[in-house]
Each structure stands twice: as C-alpha cells, then as structure tokens.
Short mmCIF file of C-alpha atoms in Angstrom, two decimals:
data_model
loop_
_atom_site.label_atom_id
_atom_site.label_comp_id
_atom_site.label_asym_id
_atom_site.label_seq_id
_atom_site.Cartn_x
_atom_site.Cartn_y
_atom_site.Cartn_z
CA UNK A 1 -17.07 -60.80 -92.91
CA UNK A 2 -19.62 -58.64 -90.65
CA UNK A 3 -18.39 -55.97 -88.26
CA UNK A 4 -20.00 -57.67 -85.42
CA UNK A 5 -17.70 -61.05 -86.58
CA UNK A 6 -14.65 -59.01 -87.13
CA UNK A 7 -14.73 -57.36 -83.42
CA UNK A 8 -15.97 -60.17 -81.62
CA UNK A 9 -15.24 -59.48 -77.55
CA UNK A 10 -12.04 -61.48 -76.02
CA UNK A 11 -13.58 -64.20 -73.78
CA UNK A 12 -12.67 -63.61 -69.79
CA UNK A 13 -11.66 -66.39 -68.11
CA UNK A 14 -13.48 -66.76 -64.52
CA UNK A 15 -11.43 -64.90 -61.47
CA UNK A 16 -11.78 -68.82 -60.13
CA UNK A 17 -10.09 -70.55 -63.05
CA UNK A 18 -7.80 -67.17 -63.42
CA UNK A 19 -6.76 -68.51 -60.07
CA UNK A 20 -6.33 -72.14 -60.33
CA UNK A 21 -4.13 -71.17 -63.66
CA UNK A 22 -2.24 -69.05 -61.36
CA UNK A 23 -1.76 -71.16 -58.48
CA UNK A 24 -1.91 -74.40 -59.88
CA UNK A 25 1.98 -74.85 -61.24
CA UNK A 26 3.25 -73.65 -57.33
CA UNK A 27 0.95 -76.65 -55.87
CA UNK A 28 2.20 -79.07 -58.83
CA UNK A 29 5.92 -77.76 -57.14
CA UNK A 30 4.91 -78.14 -53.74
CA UNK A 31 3.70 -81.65 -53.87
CA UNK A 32 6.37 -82.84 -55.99
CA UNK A 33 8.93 -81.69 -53.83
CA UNK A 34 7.75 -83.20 -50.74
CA UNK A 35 6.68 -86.32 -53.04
CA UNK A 36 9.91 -86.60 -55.00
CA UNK A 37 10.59 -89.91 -54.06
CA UNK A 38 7.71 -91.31 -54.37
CA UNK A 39 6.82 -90.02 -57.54
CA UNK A 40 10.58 -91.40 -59.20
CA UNK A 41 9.34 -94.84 -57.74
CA UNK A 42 6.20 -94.59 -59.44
CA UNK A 43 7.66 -92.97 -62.63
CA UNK A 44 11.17 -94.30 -63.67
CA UNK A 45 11.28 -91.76 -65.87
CA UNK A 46 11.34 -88.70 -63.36
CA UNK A 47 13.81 -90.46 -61.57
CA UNK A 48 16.34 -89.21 -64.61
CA UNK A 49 16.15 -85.88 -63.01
CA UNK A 50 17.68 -86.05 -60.01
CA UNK A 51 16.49 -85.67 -56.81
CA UNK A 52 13.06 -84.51 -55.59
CA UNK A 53 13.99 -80.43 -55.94
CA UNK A 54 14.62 -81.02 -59.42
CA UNK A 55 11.79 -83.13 -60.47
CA UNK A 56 9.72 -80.98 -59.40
CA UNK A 57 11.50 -78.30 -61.11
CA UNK A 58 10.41 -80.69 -63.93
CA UNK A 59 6.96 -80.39 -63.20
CA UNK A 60 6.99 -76.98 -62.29
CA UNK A 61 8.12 -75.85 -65.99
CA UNK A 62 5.27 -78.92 -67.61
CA UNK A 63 2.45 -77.01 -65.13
CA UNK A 64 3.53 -73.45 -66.36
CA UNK A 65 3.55 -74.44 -70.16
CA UNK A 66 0.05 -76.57 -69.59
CA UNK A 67 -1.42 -73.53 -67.52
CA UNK A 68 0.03 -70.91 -70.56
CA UNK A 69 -1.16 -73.25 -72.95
CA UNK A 70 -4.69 -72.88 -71.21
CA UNK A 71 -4.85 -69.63 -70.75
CA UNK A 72 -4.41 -69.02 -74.62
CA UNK A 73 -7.11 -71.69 -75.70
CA UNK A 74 -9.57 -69.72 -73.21
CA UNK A 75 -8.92 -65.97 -74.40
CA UNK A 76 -6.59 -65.82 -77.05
CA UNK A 77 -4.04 -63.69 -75.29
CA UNK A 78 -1.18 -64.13 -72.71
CA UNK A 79 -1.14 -61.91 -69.73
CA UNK A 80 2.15 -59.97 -69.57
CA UNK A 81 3.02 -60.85 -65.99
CA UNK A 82 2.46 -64.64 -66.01
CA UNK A 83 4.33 -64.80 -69.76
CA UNK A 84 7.58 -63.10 -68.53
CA UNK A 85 8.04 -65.36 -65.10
CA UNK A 86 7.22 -68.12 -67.64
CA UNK A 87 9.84 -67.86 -69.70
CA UNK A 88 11.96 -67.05 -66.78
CA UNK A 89 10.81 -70.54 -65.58
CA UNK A 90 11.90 -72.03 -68.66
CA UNK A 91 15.02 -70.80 -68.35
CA UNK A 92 15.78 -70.62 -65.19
CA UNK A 93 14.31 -74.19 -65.04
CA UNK A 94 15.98 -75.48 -68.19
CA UNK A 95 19.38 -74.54 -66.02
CA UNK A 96 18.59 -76.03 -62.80
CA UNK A 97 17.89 -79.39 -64.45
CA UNK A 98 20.98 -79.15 -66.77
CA UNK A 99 23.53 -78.58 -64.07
CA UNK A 100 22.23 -79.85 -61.85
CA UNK A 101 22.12 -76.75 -59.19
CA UNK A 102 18.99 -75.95 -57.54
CA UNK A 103 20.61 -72.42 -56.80
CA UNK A 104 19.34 -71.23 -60.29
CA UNK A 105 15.02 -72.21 -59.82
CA UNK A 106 15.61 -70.60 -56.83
CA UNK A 107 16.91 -67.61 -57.83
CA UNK A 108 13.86 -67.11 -59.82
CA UNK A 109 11.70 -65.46 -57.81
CA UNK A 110 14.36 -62.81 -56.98
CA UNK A 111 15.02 -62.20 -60.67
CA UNK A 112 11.30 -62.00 -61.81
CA UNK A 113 10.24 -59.57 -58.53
CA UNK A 114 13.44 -57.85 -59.56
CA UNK A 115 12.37 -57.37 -62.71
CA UNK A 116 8.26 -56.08 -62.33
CA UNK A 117 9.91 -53.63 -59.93
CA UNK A 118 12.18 -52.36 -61.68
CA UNK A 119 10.18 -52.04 -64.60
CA UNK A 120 7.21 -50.38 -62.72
CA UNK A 121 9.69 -48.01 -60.98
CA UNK A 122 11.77 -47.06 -63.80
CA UNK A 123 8.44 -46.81 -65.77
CA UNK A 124 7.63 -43.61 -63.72
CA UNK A 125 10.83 -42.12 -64.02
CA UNK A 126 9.68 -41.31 -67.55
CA UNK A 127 6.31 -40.26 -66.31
CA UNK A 128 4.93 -43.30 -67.37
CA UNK A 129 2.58 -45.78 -64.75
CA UNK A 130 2.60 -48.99 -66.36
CA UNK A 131 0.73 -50.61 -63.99
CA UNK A 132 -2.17 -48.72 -65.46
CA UNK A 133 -1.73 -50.80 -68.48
CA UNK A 134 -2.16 -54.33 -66.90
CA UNK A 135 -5.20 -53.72 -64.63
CA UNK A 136 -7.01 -51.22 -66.95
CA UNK A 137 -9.48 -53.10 -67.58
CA UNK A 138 -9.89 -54.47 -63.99
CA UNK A 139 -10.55 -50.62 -62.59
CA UNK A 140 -10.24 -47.20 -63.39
CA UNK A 141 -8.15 -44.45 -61.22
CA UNK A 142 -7.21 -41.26 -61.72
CA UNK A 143 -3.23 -40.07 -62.74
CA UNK A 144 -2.36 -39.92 -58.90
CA UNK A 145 -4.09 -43.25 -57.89
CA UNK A 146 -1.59 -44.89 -60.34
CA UNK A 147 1.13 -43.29 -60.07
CA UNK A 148 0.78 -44.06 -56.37
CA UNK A 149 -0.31 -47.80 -56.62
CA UNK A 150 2.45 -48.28 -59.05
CA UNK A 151 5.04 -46.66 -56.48
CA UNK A 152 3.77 -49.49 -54.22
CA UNK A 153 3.55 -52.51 -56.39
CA UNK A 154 7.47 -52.00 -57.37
CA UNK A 155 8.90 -51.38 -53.79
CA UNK A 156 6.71 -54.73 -52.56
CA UNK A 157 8.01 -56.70 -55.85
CA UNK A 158 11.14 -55.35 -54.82
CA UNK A 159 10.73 -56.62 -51.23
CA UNK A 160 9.68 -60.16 -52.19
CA UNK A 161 13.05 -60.18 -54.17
CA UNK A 162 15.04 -59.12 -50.84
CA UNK A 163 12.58 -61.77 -49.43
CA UNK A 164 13.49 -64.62 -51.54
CA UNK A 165 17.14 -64.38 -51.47
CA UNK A 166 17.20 -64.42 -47.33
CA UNK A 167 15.09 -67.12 -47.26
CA UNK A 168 16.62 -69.38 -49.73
CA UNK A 169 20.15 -68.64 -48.51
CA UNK A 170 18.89 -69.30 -44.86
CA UNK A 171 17.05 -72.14 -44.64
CA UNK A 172 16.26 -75.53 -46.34
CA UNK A 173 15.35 -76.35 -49.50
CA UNK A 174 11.99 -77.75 -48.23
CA UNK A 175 11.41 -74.67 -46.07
CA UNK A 176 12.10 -72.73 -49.27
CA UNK A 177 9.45 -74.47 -51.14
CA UNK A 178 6.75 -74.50 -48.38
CA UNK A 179 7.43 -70.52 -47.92
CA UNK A 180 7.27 -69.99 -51.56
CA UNK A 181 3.71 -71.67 -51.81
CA UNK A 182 2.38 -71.14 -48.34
CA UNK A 183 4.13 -67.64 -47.66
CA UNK A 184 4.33 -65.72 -50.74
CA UNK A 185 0.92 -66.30 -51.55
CA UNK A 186 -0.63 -64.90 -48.74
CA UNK A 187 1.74 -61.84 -48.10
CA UNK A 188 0.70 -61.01 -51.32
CA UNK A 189 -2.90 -61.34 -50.99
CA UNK A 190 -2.81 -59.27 -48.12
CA UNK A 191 -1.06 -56.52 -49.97
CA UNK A 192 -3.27 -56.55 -52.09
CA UNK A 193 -6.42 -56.08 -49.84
CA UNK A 194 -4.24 -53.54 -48.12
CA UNK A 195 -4.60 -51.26 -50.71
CA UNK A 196 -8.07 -51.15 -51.39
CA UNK A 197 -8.48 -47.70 -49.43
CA UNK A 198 -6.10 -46.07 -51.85
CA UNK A 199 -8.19 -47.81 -54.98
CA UNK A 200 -11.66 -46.59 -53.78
CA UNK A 201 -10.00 -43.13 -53.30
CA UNK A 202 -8.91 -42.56 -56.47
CA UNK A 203 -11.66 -44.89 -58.42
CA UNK A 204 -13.21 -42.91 -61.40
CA UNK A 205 -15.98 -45.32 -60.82
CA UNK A 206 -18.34 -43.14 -58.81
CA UNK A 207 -20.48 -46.23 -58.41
CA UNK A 208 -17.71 -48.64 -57.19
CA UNK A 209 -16.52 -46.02 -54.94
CA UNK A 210 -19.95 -45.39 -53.19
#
C-alpha cells in the first residue's frame, strides 16, 4: 500500500448536513410528540409504547442511532459530544420506555449539560482546556482564548442543566418538548455568536482575525 493510500484525509461532512444530523432527531421528537396519536393510529405498532411522550421517545432514540449511523458512513469517526448524549439517549430512553416514566428522557438534558460542564470545568482544574480538543480543527486560539472559551462553554452547559430541570418540573410535557426544540436551540446559537469577539481576539489566524 502507497503512503498517499495509507493517509488518505477523513472526509468532512458539509456544516449543512452536520446540521440536519444534529437537529434532525429533536424535530423527529417534536413532531412525534405533538403527532402521537396520530402516528399509533397509523402504526399499530407504536401504539405498544404508550402514549405520545413515549413514542416519540421511541423515535427519538431510532433518529439518534440513524443520524450516528450516518455520521460514521460519511467520515469514519463519531464526534465526542453527539456520541456521549447518544448513549445517554439510549439509556435514558431505554428507561423511559421500560417504566414507563417520562421523568427519566427528561432528565436527559440536565444529565448530559451536567456532564460537558463538568468535564470542561474540571478539565481546567488540571490545567487542561479540553474544549481545545473538540474544535481544533474548526479554529486556532491561543492558551488564554481557551482557557477562557472553555470557562464559558461549562458555566452555559451548566446553565442549560439548571434550565432544563425548572422547565420540566414547571410546566407541561408539551411545553417541555416545544422549549427543548424551539428554545434550546436558539439560546444556544446565540451563545455561540456571542462569543465571536473573544474568538477573533485570541485567533492565531492572523488572516481570519483581519
């Protein structure tokens, strides 16, 4: 085998499709939530679930393996991130559907935001930014632009977990859905954008920061 065949480049998947692999399980929740019914009339078989919450926490868990599935066809690797609030989903899922309780798919959220922030947090307690290590190859910054990014990223996934529980122990289950699609997503989105100024500061990419 030639060294040009043995170090052939990982294929990146399209910041579009990256998206729709993203987003696409919430929106197969969403609508089967607010379609439960419908869809157990339709499909007999979904109607073994339970109620509308839990066959879409069916769904959810077929749309996260299919998208994982996808992902791995397309570049050979599983991001970190999406992996770990997989197999929470799996579990968490697995659980929900099992007993019953819709308590446990929607404690995930709180458990995986929980989790990234604690893990980026605790991370820098031993000097270490791991959030350098998943966006790496997305942009360069200097030691203090991740150290600082990294300080953000695990208060705000700490924040969403706060988030989660008071809005899942406050309202419906339907309002905890529609938040969890049409609320989440955005608040993070504009987090994101809001820290642009600190990335452009501390970008070792002279040309990206001009």
């Amino acid at each position: 085998m030639s060294t040009i065949e043995a170090e052939k480049p990982k294929t990146e998947v399209s910041p579009l499709l990256k998206l729709v692999l993203e987003l696409g399980p919430l929106m197969v929740f969403f609508f089967a939530n607010s379609r439960g019914d419908w869809l157990a009339q339709r499909f007999p078989v979904l109607a073994e679930l339970g109620g509308p919450i839990f066959i879409a926490t069916g769904l959810f868990m077929a749309a996260t393996a299919a998208a994982l599935i996808a992902s791995w066809i397309m570049t050979r690797t599983l991001p970190m991130m999406p992996l770990v609030s997989g197999i929470v989903v799996f579990v968490f899922g697995a659980l929900t559907l099992w007993l019953q309780n819709d308590t446990f798919i929607k404690m995930k959220p709180t458990i995986v935001n929980t989790l990234f922030g604690a893990i980026l947090l605790g991370g820098l307690l031993f000097g270490k930014s791991l959030l350098g290590y998943v966006f790496h190859a997305a942009f360069k910054l200097d030691e203090d632009g991740w150290r600082k990014l990294t300080i953000r990223w695990g208060v705000f996934f700490l924040f969403l977990a706060v988030l989660n529980e008071i809005v899942w122990r406050s309202f419906s289950t339907d309002f905890w859905v529609a938040f969890k699609v049409w609320g989440t997503m955005p608040i993070t989105i504009l987090f994101t954008l809001a820290q642009m100024p600190l990335i452009m500061k501390h970008s070792l990419d002279k040309e990206s920061a001009e």
